[in-house]
CSV table of C-alpha atoms and ligand atoms in Angstrom, one decimal:
chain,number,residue,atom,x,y,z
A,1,UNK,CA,121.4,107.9,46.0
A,2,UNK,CA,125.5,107.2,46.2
A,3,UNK,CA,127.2,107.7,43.2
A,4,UNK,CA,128.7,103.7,43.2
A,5,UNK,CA,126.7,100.6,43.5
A,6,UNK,CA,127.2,99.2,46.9
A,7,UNK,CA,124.8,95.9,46.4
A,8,UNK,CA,125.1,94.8,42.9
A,9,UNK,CA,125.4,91.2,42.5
A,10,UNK,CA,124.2,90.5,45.4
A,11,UNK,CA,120.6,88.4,46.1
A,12,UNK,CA,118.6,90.1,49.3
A,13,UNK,CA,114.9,88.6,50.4
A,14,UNK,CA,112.7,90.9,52.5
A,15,UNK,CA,110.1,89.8,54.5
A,16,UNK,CA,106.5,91.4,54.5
A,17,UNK,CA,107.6,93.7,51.7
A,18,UNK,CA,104.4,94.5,49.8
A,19,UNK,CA,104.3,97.9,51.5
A,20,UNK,CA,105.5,100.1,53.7
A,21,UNK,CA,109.2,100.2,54.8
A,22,UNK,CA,109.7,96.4,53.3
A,23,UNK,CA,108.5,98.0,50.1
A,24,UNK,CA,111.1,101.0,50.3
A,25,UNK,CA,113.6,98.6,51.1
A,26,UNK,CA,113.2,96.6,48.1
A,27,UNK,CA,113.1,99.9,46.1
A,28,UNK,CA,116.4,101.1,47.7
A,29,UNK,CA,118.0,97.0,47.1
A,30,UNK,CA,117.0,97.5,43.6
A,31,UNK,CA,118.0,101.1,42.8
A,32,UNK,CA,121.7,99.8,44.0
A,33,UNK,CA,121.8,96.7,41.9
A,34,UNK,CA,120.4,93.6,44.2
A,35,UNK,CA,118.2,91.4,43.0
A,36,UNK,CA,115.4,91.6,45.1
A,37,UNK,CA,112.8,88.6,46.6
A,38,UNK,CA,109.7,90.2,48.6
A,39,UNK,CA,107.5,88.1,50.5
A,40,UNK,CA,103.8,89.4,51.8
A,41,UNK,CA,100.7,87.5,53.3
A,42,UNK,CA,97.1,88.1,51.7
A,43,UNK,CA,98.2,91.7,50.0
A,44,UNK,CA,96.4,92.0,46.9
A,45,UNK,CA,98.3,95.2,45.3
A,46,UNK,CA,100.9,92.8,44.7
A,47,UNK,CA,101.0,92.6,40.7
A,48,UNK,CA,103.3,92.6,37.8
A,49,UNK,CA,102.8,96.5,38.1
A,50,UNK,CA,104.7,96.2,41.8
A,51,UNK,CA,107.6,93.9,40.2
A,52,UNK,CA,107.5,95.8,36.9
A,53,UNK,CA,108.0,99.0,39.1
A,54,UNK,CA,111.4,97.2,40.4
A,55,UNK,CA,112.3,96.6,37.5
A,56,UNK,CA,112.2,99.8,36.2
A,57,UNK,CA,114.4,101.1,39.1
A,58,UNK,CA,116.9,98.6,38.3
A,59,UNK,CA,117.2,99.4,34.5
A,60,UNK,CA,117.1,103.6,35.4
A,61,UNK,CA,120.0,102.9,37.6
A,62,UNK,CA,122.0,100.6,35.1
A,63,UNK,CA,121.1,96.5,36.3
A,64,UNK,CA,119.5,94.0,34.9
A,65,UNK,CA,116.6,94.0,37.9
A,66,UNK,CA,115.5,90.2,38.0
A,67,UNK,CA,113.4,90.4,41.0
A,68,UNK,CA,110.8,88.2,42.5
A,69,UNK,CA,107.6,88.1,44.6
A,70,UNK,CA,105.5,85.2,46.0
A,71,UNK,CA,103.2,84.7,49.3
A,72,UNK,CA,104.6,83.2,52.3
A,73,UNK,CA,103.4,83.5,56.1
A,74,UNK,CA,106.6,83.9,58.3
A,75,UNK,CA,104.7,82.6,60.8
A,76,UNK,CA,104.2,79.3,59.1
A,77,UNK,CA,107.0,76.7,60.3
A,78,UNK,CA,107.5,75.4,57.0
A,79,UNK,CA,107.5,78.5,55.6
A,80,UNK,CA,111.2,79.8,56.4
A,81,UNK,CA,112.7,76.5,54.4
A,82,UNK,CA,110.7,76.4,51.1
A,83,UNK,CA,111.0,80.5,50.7
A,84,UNK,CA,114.7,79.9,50.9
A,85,UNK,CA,114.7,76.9,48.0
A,86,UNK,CA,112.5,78.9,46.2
A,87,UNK,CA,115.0,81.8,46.0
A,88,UNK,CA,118.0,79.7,45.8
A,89,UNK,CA,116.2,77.9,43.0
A,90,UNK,CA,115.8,80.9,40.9
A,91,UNK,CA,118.9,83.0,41.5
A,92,UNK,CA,121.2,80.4,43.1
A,93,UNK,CA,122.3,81.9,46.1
A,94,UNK,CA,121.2,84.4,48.7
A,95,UNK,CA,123.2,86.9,50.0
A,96,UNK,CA,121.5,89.1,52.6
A,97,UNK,CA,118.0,88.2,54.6
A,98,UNK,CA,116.0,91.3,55.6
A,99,UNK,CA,113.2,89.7,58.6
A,100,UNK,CA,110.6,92.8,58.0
A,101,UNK,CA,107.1,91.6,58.8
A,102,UNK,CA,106.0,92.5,61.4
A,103,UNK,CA,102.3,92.4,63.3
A,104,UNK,CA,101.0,94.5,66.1
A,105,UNK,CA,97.8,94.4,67.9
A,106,UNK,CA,96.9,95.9,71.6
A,107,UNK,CA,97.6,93.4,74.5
A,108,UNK,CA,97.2,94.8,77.5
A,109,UNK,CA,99.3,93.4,80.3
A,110,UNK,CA,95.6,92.3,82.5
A,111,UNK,CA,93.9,91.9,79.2
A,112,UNK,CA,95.2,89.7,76.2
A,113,UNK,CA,93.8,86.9,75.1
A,114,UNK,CA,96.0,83.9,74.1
A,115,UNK,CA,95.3,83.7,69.9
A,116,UNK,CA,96.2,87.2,69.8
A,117,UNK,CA,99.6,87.1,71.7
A,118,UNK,CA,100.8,84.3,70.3
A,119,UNK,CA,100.3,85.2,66.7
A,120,UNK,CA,102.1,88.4,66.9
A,121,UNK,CA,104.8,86.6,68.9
A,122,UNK,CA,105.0,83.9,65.8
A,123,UNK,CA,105.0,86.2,63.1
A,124,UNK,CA,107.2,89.5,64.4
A,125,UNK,CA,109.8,87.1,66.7
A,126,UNK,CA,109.4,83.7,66.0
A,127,UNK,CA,109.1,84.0,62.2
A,128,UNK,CA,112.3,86.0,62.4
A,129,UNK,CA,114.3,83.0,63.9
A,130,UNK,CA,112.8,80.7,61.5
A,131,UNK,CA,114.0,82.8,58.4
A,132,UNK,CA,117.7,83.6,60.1
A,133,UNK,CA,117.7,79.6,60.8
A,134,UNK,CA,117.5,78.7,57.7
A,135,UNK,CA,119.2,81.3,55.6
A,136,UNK,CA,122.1,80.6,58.2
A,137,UNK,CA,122.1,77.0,56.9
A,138,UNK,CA,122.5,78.2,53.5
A,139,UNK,CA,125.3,80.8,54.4
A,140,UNK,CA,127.4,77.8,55.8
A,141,UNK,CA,126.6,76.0,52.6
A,142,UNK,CA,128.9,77.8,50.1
A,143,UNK,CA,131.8,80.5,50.4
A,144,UNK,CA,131.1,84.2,51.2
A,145,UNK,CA,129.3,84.8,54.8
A,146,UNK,CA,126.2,86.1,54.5
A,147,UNK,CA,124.0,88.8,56.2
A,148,UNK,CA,121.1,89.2,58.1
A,149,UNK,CA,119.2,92.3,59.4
A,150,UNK,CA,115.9,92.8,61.9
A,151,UNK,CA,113.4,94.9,61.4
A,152,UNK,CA,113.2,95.9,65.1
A,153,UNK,CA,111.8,99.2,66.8
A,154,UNK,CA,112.2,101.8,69.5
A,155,UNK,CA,110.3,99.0,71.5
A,156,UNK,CA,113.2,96.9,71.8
A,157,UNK,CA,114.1,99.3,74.5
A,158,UNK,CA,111.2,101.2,75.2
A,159,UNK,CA,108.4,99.9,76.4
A,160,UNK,CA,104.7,100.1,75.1
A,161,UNK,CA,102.3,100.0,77.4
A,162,UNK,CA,99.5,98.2,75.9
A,163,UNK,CA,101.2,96.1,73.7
A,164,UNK,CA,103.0,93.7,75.6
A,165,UNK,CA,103.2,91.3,73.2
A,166,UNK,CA,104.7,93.4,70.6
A,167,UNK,CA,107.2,94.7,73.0
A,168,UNK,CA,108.3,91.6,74.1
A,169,UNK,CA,108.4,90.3,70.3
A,170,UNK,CA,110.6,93.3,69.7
A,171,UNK,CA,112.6,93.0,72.8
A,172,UNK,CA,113.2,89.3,71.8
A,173,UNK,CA,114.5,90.7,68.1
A,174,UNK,CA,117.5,92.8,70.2
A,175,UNK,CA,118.8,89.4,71.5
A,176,UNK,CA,118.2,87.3,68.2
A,177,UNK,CA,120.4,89.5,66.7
A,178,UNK,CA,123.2,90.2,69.0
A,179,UNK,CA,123.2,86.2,70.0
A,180,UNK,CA,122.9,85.0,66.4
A,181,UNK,CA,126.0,87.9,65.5
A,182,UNK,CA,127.8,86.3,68.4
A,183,UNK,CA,127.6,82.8,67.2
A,184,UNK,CA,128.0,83.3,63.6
A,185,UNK,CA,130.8,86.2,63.5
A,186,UNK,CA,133.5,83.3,62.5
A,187,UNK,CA,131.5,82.2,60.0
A,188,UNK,CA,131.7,85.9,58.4
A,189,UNK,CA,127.9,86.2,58.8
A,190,UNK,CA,126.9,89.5,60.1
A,191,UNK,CA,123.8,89.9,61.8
A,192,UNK,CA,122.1,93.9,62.8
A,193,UNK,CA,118.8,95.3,63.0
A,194,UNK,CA,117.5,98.5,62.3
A,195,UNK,CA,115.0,99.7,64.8
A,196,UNK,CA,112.3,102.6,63.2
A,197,UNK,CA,110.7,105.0,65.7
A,198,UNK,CA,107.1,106.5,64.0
A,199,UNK,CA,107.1,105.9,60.4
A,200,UNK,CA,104.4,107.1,58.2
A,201,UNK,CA,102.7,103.4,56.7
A,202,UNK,CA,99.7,101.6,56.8
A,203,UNK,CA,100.5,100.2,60.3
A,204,UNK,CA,100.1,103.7,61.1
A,205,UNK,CA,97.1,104.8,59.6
A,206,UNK,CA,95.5,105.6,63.0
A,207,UNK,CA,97.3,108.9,63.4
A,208,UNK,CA,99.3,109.2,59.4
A,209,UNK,CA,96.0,110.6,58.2
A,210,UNK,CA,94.4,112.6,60.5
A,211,UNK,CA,96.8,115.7,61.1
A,212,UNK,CA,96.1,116.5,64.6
A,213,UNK,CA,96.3,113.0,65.9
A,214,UNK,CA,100.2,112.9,63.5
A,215,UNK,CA,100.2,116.4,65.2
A,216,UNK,CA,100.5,114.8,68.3
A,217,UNK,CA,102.7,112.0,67.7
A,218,UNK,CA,104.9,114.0,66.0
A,219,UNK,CA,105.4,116.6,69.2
A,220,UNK,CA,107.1,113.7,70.6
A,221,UNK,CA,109.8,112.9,68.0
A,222,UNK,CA,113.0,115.2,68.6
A,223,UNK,CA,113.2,116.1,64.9
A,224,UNK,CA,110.0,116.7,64.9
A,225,UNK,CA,108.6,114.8,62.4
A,226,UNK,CA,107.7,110.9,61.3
A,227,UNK,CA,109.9,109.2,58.4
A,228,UNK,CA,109.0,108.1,55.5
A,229,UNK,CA,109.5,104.8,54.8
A,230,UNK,CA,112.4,105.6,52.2
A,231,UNK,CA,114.0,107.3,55.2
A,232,UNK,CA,114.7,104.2,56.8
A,233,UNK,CA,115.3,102.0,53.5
A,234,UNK,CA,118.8,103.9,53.6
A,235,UNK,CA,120.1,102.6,56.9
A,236,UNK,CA,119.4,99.2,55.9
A,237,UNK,CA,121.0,99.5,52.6
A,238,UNK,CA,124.1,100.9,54.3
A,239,UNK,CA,124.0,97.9,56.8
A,240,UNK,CA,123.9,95.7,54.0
A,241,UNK,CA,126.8,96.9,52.1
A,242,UNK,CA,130.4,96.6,52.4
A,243,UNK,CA,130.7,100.3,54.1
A,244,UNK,CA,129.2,98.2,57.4
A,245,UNK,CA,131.6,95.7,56.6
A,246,UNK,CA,133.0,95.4,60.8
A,247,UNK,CA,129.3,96.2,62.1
A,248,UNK,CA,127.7,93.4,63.8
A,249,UNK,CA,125.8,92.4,66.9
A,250,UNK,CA,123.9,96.1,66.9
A,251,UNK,CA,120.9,97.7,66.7
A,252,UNK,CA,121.2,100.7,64.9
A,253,UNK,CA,118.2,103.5,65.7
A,254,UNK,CA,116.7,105.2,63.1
A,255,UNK,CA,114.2,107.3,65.3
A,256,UNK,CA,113.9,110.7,65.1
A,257,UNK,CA,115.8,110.7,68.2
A,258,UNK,CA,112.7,109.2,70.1
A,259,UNK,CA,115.6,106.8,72.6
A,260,UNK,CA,117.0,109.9,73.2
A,261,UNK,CA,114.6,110.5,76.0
A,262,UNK,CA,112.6,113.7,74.5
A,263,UNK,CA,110.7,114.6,77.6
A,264,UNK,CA,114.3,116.2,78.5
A,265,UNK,CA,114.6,118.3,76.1
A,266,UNK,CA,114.1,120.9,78.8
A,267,UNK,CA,115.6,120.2,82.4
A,268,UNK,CA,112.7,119.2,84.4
A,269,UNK,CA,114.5,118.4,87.5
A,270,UNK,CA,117.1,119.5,89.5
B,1,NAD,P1,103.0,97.4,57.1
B,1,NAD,O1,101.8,96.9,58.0
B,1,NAD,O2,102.8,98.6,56.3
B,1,NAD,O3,103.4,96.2,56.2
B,1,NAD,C1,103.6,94.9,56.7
B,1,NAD,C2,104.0,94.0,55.6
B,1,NAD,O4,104.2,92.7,56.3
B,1,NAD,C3,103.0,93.7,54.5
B,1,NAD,O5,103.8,93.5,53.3
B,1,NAD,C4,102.4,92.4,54.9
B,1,NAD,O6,101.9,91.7,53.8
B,1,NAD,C5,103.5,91.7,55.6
B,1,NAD,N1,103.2,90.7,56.6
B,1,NAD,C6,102.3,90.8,57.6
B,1,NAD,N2,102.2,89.6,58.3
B,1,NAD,C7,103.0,88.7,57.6
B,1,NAD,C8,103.4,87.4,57.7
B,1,NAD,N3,102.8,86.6,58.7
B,1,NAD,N4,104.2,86.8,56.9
B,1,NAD,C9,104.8,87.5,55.9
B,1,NAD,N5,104.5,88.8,55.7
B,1,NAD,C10,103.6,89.4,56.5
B,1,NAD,O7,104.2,97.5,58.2
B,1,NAD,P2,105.4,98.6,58.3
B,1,NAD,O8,104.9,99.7,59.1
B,1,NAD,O9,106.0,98.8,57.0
B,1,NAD,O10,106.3,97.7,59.3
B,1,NAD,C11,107.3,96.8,58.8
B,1,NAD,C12,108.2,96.4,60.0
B,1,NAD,O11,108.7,97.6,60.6
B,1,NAD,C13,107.4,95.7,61.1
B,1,NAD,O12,108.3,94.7,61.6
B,1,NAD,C14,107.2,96.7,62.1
B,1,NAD,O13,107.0,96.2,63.4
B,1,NAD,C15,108.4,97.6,62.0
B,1,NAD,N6,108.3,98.9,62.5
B,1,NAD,C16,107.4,99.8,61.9
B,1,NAD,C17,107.3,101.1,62.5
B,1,NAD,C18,106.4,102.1,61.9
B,1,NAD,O14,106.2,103.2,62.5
B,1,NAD,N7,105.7,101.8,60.8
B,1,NAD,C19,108.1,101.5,63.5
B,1,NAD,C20,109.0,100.5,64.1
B,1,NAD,C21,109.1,99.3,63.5
């Protein structure tokens, strides 16, 4: 943990945070002094015990910790508006929007059916640009800029055969942020994403459990291993704080090295 406080004061909401890396996130927010807003769809572990647990963090690191979780689809068009009155109603400002949730389901490029597509397009790209619309509004609404960072992937660049739709969605989430960073830079808004290559969480449970399947996947990763979840929480934190104060417009890859093209690692070729 750094020795000073790099997000006290400020407000943060993070999408699909019940779990996962939106869950270490929030930790991370908290354990550096934000006020933290989760959102989640149908997660039932979400108690007093998972806001009590922020809490805690907060008051072991020195804050007060008033923190906040509710329900909310991101895929929901009216969604994106009433989150952001709820949070400005309780705290009375928001400072930093983390677009986390994310779905993915195969699609094969001969073999997708339409429900299927579109839903993870709505949650993981179009939910994105709903939340960044209207926590944009509310950055322009008062002094101070404002910032936003995507939850993106490895798959804004590499492709994943199988899951078109997911690709695409994350593909979509490079130019979202590097057009929205583009638009807003005069308005001091600074828009990133962080994009994750294998991380050890639920969405992963396929291969996370099972040691020779996480074997496998983990013989692709150049540091040879998958994150944890707390791993990435860091970069995000660091994007969010002052320290990334003239970084905007990027994609920062917190992958293990996976874009690094692994299947190089010995010359194969001339
Ligand atoms: P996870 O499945 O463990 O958690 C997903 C969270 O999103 C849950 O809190 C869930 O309630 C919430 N959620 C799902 N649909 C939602 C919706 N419609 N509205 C609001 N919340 C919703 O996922 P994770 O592995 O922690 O992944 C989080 C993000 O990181 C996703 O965008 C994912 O694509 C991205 N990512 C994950 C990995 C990985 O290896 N786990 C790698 C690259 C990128």
């Amino acid at each position: 943990m750094p020795s000073s406080p790099r997000l006290q004061g400020k407000t943060a909401l993070i999408t699909g945070a019940s779990r996962g890396i939106g869950r270490a996130v929030a930790e991370r927010f908290a354990a550096e002094g934000a006020d933290v807003v989760i959102t989640h769809i149908r997660d039932h572990s979400i108690s007093e015990t998972f806001i009590q647990n922020l809490i805690n963090i907060s008051h072991s690191a020195g804050f007060p910790g008033r923190h906040l979780a509710f329900e909310a689809d991101v895929a929901d068009p009216a969604a994106a508006g009433a989150t952001l009155q709820r949070v400005v109603a309780h705290f009375g400002r928001l400072d930093c929007l983390i677009n986390n949730a994310g779905i993915q389901a195969p699609t094969p490029g001969d073999d997708w059916d339409d429900a299927t597509f579109a839903r993870i397009i709505d949650v993981t790209l179009m939910g994105a640009a709903r939340m960044s619309r209207a926590a944009l509004r509310h950055f322009q609404s008062r002094p101070g800029g404002g910032n936003i960072i995507n939850t993106s992937s490895v798959h804004e660049i590499i492709p994943k055969p199988g899951f078109l739709a997911y690709s695409m969605a994350k593909g979509g989430l490079g130019n979202l942020t590097r057009t929205l960073a583009l638009e807003f830079a005069a308005s001091g808004i600074r828009v990133n994403a962080v994009a994750p290559g294998a991380v050890v969480t639920d969405m992963n449970a396929s291969w996370a459990q099972d040691p020779e399947a996480r074997a496998r996947v983990e013989a692709h990763i150049p540091l040879g291993y998958a994150a944890t979840p707390e791993e990435i929480a860091g970069v995000f934190a660091f994007l969010a704080s002052q320290d990334a104060s003239y970084i905007t417009g990027q994609t920062l890859h917190a992958c293990g090295g996976l874009t690094l093209f692994g299947e190089f690692r010995t010359n194969w070729a001339s």
